[in-house]
CSV table of C-alpha atoms in Angstrom, one decimal:
chain,number,residue,atom,x,y,z
G,279,MET,CA,22.0,15.6,9.3
G,280,ALA,CA,22.0,17.3,5.8
G,281,GLU,CA,19.6,20.1,5.2
G,282,LEU,CA,16.5,18.6,3.4
G,283,SER,CA,14.1,20.4,1.1
G,284,ILE,CA,11.0,19.4,-0.8
G,285,ARG,CA,10.8,19.6,-4.5
G,286,THR,CA,7.5,20.3,-6.1
G,287,ARG,CA,7.1,18.3,-9.3
G,288,ASN,CA,4.5,18.6,-12.0
G,289,ALA,CA,1.9,15.9,-12.7
G,290,ALA,CA,4.0,14.2,-15.4
G,291,ALA,CA,6.5,13.2,-12.7
G,292,GLY,CA,4.0,10.6,-11.5
G,293,LEU,CA,4.5,8.6,-14.7
G,294,ALA,CA,8.3,9.1,-14.5
G,295,TRP,CA,8.3,7.5,-11.1
G,296,VAL,CA,6.4,4.5,-12.3
G,297,ARG,CA,8.7,4.1,-15.3
G,298,ALA,CA,11.8,4.5,-13.1
G,299,GLY,CA,10.4,1.9,-10.7
G,300,MET,CA,9.8,-0.6,-13.5
G,301,ARG,CA,13.3,-0.1,-14.8
G,302,LEU,CA,14.7,-0.8,-11.3
G,303,PHE,CA,12.4,-3.8,-10.9
G,304,ALA,CA,13.6,-5.2,-14.2
G,305,ARG,CA,17.2,-5.4,-12.8
G,306,ARG,CA,16.4,-8.2,-10.3
G,307,PRO,CA,12.7,-9.0,-10.5
G,308,LEU,CA,12.7,-12.3,-8.7
G,309,VAL,CA,14.9,-11.2,-5.9
G,310,ILE,CA,12.8,-8.0,-5.3
G,311,VAL,CA,9.5,-9.9,-5.4
G,312,VAL,CA,10.7,-12.5,-2.9
G,313,LEU,CA,12.3,-10.1,-0.5
G,314,VAL,CA,9.6,-7.5,-0.6
G,315,ALA,CA,6.9,-10.2,-0.1
G,316,LEU,CA,8.5,-11.0,3.3
G,317,GLY,CA,7.1,-7.8,4.8
G,318,PRO,CA,3.4,-8.5,4.2
G,319,MET,CA,3.9,-12.1,5.1
G,320,LEU,CA,5.4,-11.0,8.5
G,321,ILE,CA,2.5,-8.6,9.1
G,322,TRP,CA,-0.1,-11.3,8.2
G,323,SER,CA,1.6,-13.8,10.5
G,324,LEU,CA,1.6,-11.4,13.4
G,325,GLY,CA,-2.0,-10.7,12.8
G,326,LEU,CA,-2.9,-14.3,13.5
G,327,VAL,CA,-1.8,-13.9,17.1
G,328,PRO,CA,-4.9,-13.4,19.3
G,329,ILE,CA,-5.4,-10.0,20.9
G,330,VAL,CA,-1.9,-8.5,20.6
G,331,GLY,CA,-1.1,-9.7,17.1
G,332,THR,CA,-2.8,-7.0,15.1
G,333,PRO,CA,-1.6,-4.0,17.2
G,334,PHE,CA,1.9,-5.3,17.1
G,335,ALA,CA,1.8,-5.8,13.4
G,336,LEU,CA,0.6,-2.2,12.9
G,337,ILE,CA,3.4,-0.9,15.1
G,338,LEU,CA,5.9,-2.7,12.9
G,339,VAL,CA,4.5,-1.3,9.6
G,340,PRO,CA,7.1,1.6,9.4
G,341,ALA,CA,10.0,-0.7,10.1
G,342,ILE,CA,8.9,-3.2,7.5
G,343,SER,CA,8.3,-0.3,5.1
G,344,ILE,CA,11.8,0.9,5.4
G,345,GLY,CA,13.0,-2.7,5.0
G,346,MET,CA,11.3,-3.0,1.7
G,347,LEU,CA,12.6,0.3,0.5
G,348,SER,CA,16.1,-0.7,1.6
G,349,VAL,CA,15.9,-3.8,-0.6
G,350,CYS,CA,15.1,-1.6,-3.5
G,351,ARG,CA,17.9,0.8,-2.7
G,352,THR,CA,20.4,-2.0,-2.5
G,353,VAL,CA,19.4,-3.2,-6.0
G,354,ASP,CA,19.7,0.4,-7.2
G,355,GLU,CA,23.2,0.6,-5.8
G,356,GLY,CA,24.2,-2.5,-7.8
G,357,ALA,CA,24.5,-4.8,-4.9
G,358,MET,CA,22.6,-8.0,-4.1
G,359,PRO,CA,20.0,-7.5,-1.4
G,360,GLY,CA,19.4,-10.0,1.4
G,361,LEU,CA,17.6,-10.4,4.6
G,362,ALA,CA,20.1,-8.0,6.2
G,363,SER,CA,18.4,-5.2,4.1
G,364,TYR,CA,15.3,-5.5,6.4
G,365,THR,CA,17.3,-4.9,9.5
G,366,ALA,CA,19.8,-2.4,8.3
G,367,ALA,CA,17.7,0.6,9.5
G,368,LEU,CA,17.1,-1.1,12.8
G,369,ARG,CA,20.8,-1.3,13.8
G,370,ASP,CA,20.8,2.3,14.9
G,371,PRO,CA,19.1,2.4,18.3
G,372,VAL,CA,18.0,6.0,17.7
G,373,ALA,CA,16.4,5.2,14.4
G,374,ARG,CA,14.8,2.1,15.9
G,375,LEU,CA,13.2,4.1,18.6
G,376,ARG,CA,11.9,6.7,16.2
G,377,LEU,CA,10.5,4.0,13.9
G,378,LEU,CA,8.8,2.6,16.9
G,379,LYS,CA,7.2,6.0,17.7
G,380,ILE,CA,5.9,6.3,14.2
G,381,GLY,CA,4.5,2.7,14.4
G,382,VAL,CA,2.7,3.5,17.7
G,383,TYR,CA,1.2,6.6,16.1
G,384,TYR,CA,0.1,4.6,13.0
G,385,ALA,CA,-1.4,1.8,15.2
G,386,LEU,CA,-3.3,4.3,17.4
G,387,VAL,CA,-4.8,6.2,14.5
G,388,VAL,CA,-5.8,3.0,12.6
G,389,GLY,CA,-7.2,1.5,15.8
G,390,ALA,CA,-9.2,4.6,16.6
G,391,LEU,CA,-10.6,4.7,13.0
G,392,VAL,CA,-11.6,1.0,13.0
G,393,THR,CA,-13.1,1.4,16.5
G,394,ALA,CA,-15.1,4.5,15.5
G,395,MET,CA,-16.4,2.8,12.3
G,396,SER,CA,-17.5,-0.2,14.2
G,397,PHE,CA,-19.9,1.8,16.3
G,398,LEU,CA,-21.5,3.5,13.4
G,399,PRO,CA,-24.5,2.1,11.5
G,400,ASP,CA,-23.7,0.4,8.2
G,401,GLY,CA,-26.9,1.5,6.6
G,402,SER,CA,-27.9,-2.0,5.8
G,403,SER,CA,-30.9,-2.3,8.1
G,404,ALA,CA,-34.3,-1.7,6.7
G,405,PRO,CA,-35.9,1.7,7.3
G,406,SER,CA,-38.3,1.9,10.2
G,407,GLY,CA,-42.0,1.4,9.4
G,408,THR,CA,-41.3,-1.1,6.6
G,409,SER,CA,-42.4,-4.7,6.9
G,410,PRO,CA,-40.8,-7.8,5.5
G,411,PRO,CA,-42.2,-9.1,2.2
G,412,PRO,CA,-45.0,-11.6,2.2
G,413,GLY,CA,-44.0,-15.0,3.3
G,414,ALA,CA,-40.9,-13.9,5.2
G,415,SER,CA,-40.9,-14.5,8.9
G,416,GLY,CA,-37.8,-12.6,9.8
G,417,PRO,CA,-34.5,-11.4,8.6
G,418,ALA,CA,-32.6,-14.2,10.2
G,419,GLU,CA,-34.4,-17.0,8.3
G,420,THR,CA,-33.4,-18.2,4.9
G,421,SER,CA,-35.4,-19.8,2.2
G,422,PRO,CA,-35.0,-23.5,1.7
G,423,ALA,CA,-32.9,-24.6,-1.2
G,424,PRO,CA,-34.3,-27.1,-3.8
G,425,SER,CA,-32.0,-29.8,-2.2
G,426,GLY,CA,-33.5,-29.1,1.2
G,427,GLY,CA,-30.7,-27.1,2.7
G,428,PRO,CA,-30.8,-23.3,3.5
G,429,VAL,CA,-29.8,-20.8,0.9
G,430,PRO,CA,-26.9,-18.7,2.1
G,431,GLU,CA,-27.9,-15.1,2.8
G,432,VAL,CA,-26.7,-12.7,0.1
G,433,PRO,CA,-24.8,-9.8,1.6
G,434,ASP,CA,-26.4,-6.4,1.0
G,435,LEU,CA,-23.9,-4.5,-1.2
G,436,ALA,CA,-26.1,-1.6,-2.1
G,437,LEU,CA,-24.5,1.9,-1.9
G,438,THR,CA,-26.7,3.7,0.6
G,439,PRO,CA,-26.3,7.3,1.7
G,440,THR,CA,-25.0,6.2,5.1
G,441,ARG,CA,-22.4,3.9,3.6
G,442,LEU,CA,-21.3,6.7,1.2
G,443,VAL,CA,-20.9,9.1,4.2
G,444,LEU,CA,-18.9,6.5,6.1
G,445,PHE,CA,-16.7,5.9,3.1
G,446,LEU,CA,-16.0,9.6,2.6
G,447,ALA,CA,-15.4,10.0,6.4
G,448,SER,CA,-12.9,7.2,6.4
G,449,LEU,CA,-11.0,8.8,3.5
G,450,VAL,CA,-10.8,12.1,5.3
G,451,ILE,CA,-8.8,10.3,8.0
G,452,TRP,CA,-7.1,7.6,6.0
G,453,VAL,CA,-5.6,9.7,3.3
G,454,PRO,CA,-3.8,12.2,5.7
G,455,LEU,CA,-2.6,9.3,7.7
G,456,GLN,CA,-0.9,7.8,4.7
G,457,MET,CA,0.5,11.1,3.8
G,458,THR,CA,2.2,11.5,7.2
G,459,VAL,CA,3.8,8.0,7.1
G,460,TRP,CA,4.6,7.8,3.3
G,461,PHE,CA,8.1,9.2,3.6
G,462,ALA,CA,8.5,9.2,7.3
G,463,PRO,CA,10.3,5.9,7.8
G,464,ALA,CA,12.9,6.8,5.2
G,465,LEU,CA,13.4,10.3,6.7
G,466,VAL,CA,14.0,8.7,10.1
G,467,ALA,CA,16.3,5.9,8.9
G,468,TRP,CA,18.3,7.6,6.2
G,469,HIS,CA,18.4,11.2,7.4
G,470,GLN,CA,18.2,10.8,11.2
G,471,MET,CA,15.1,13.1,11.4
G,472,PRO,CA,13.1,13.0,14.6
G,473,ALA,CA,9.8,11.1,14.4
G,474,ARG,CA,7.5,14.1,14.8
G,475,LYS,CA,9.4,16.2,12.3
G,476,ALA,CA,9.4,13.3,9.8
G,477,LEU,CA,5.6,13.0,10.0
G,478,PHE,CA,5.1,16.7,9.3
G,479,PHE,CA,7.8,16.7,6.5
G,480,SER,CA,6.2,13.6,4.9
G,481,PHE,CA,2.7,15.2,5.0
G,482,PHE,CA,3.8,18.4,3.3
G,483,ALA,CA,6.0,16.6,0.8
G,484,CYS,CA,2.9,14.7,-0.3
G,485,TRP,CA,0.6,17.7,-0.2
G,486,ARG,CA,2.9,19.8,-2.4
G,487,ASN,CA,3.2,16.9,-4.8
G,488,ARG,CA,-0.5,15.9,-4.7
G,489,ALA,CA,-0.9,16.2,-8.5
G,490,PRO,CA,2.0,13.8,-9.5
G,491,MET,CA,1.1,11.5,-6.7
G,492,LEU,CA,-2.5,11.2,-8.0
G,493,VAL,CA,-1.1,10.5,-11.5
G,494,TYR,CA,1.2,7.9,-9.9
G,495,LEU,CA,-1.7,6.1,-8.2
G,496,LEU,CA,-3.7,6.2,-11.4
G,497,ALA,CA,-0.8,4.8,-13.4
G,498,LEU,CA,-0.5,1.9,-10.9
G,499,LEU,CA,-4.2,1.2,-11.3
G,500,GLY,CA,-3.7,1.3,-15.0
G,501,LEU,CA,-0.9,-1.3,-14.8
G,502,VAL,CA,-3.2,-3.5,-12.7
G,503,PHE,CA,-6.0,-3.1,-15.3
G,504,LEU,CA,-3.7,-3.9,-18.2
G,505,ALA,CA,-2.3,-6.9,-16.4
G,506,VAL,CA,-5.7,-8.3,-15.6
G,507,ILE,CA,-6.9,-7.8,-19.2
G,508,ALA,CA,-3.8,-9.5,-20.6
G,509,LEU,CA,-4.1,-12.5,-18.2
G,510,ALA,CA,-7.8,-12.8,-18.9
G,511,ALA,CA,-7.1,-12.9,-22.6
G,512,LEU,CA,-4.4,-15.5,-22.1
G,513,ILE,CA,-6.7,-17.6,-19.9
G,514,GLY,CA,-9.4,-17.4,-22.5
G,515,ALA,CA,-7.0,-18.3,-25.4
G,516,LEU,CA,-5.8,-21.3,-23.5
G,517,ASN,CA,-9.3,-22.2,-22.3
G,518,ALA,CA,-7.8,-22.7,-18.9
G,519,LYS,CA,-9.7,-24.1,-16.0
G,520,GLU,CA,-10.5,-22.0,-12.9
G,521,THR,CA,-7.7,-23.5,-10.8
G,522,PHE,CA,-5.1,-22.7,-13.5
G,523,ALA,CA,-6.5,-19.2,-13.8
G,524,GLN,CA,-6.0,-18.7,-10.1
G,525,TYR,CA,-2.4,-19.7,-10.3
G,526,LEU,CA,-1.8,-17.2,-13.1
G,527,LEU,CA,-3.5,-14.4,-11.1
G,528,ALA,CA,-1.8,-15.2,-7.7
G,529,PRO,CA,1.5,-13.5,-8.4
G,530,LEU,CA,-0.1,-10.2,-9.6
G,531,PRO,CA,-0.5,-8.6,-6.1
G,532,LEU,CA,3.2,-9.4,-5.3
G,533,LEU,CA,4.3,-7.9,-8.6
G,534,LEU,CA,2.3,-4.8,-8.0
G,535,LEU,CA,3.7,-4.5,-4.4
G,536,ALA,CA,7.3,-4.8,-5.7
G,537,ILE,CA,6.8,-2.2,-8.4
G,538,THR,CA,5.1,0.1,-5.9
G,539,GLN,CA,8.2,-0.1,-3.7
G,540,THR,CA,10.7,0.5,-6.5
G,541,SER,CA,8.7,3.4,-7.8
G,542,THR,CA,8.3,4.8,-4.2
G,543,LEU,CA,12.1,4.9,-4.0
G,544,ALA,CA,12.2,6.8,-7.2
G,545,MET,CA,9.5,9.2,-5.9
G,546,TYR,CA,11.4,9.7,-2.6
G,547,ARG,CA,14.7,10.6,-4.4
G,548,ASP,CA,12.9,13.0,-6.7
G,549,VAL,CA,10.8,14.8,-4.0
G,550,VAL,CA,13.2,14.8,-1.1
G,551,ASP,CA,16.3,16.9,-1.9
G,552,ASP,CA,19.3,16.1,0.4
G,553,GLY,CA,21.9,17.5,-2.0
G,554,SER,CA,23.0,14.1,-3.2
G,555,ASN,CA,20.3,13.0,-5.5
G,556,LEU,CA,19.6,16.2,-7.5
G,557,ARG,CA,17.1,15.6,-10.3
G,558,ARG,CA,17.9,11.9,-10.3
G,559,ILE,CA,14.6,11.0,-12.1
G,560,ALA,CA,15.1,13.8,-14.6
G,561,ALA,CA,18.6,12.5,-15.4
G,562,ASP,CA,17.3,9.0,-15.8
G,563,GLU,CA,14.7,10.1,-18.2
G,564,GLN,CA,17.3,11.9,-20.4
G,565,GLU,CA,19.7,9.0,-20.5
G,566,PRO,CA,19.3,6.6,-23.4
G,567,SER,CA,18.3,3.1,-22.6
G,568,ALA,CA,21.2,0.7,-22.2
G,569,PRO,CA,21.3,-2.1,-24.8
G,570,ALA,CA,20.0,-5.4,-23.6
């Protein structure tokens, strides 16, 4: 295994990663979208299996993650990706076992977080000592609709102090969890790093590059915002019906997922230095664009 080191990049690198990811995505957009979408579809399908489906899907998240990155790397190398890209990292039994360990760790932490949150109050109940408004006989009843049927109960979406504390507490656990698994599958599959070491390496790589990663996330959110605004303007100009508008918006999450994966590959190559990808992003930024 080659000696690896972590590069610390400035905040502007976050935008460079997104630009590099979009350039890579533009090479084979349809192929990348279709193949990358297979990962979430597999997780969703496994989640439908009662009892064991969701834990098993969480365990497979690292393996599916490296599969999606392998698709992007194949395109970057100038080859045509296929279904074999998803299983390339699983052919090595050592890497397969390490990915399984990372998946078990991920599933245990997510399961513990969800279980803990389910036992906490959601802050939606009325404070003690208060009485229902006049004419209300209880929280479970609904007012009759003009047509005679019951009016569906409107969910309470108010931001209460309890809900704010729960949200912040979940972030305290969720963000470090994502930091530990962000680069770990690639470190295990591509650099034969042990699972525990890969988790620590990934965490500190994200921590040392927290500024560009924040810019990276904000840039992705900006892309989503611009895409929604553009589609909304198009829908308004065409005076499209609701069904047609839904068809226009449906591919947006898949496009964002594909660009996220291609830009994550660019991020990985820029942050993780194995001696073979020195300043790849910086070099890409300096090269003039090839003519269409």
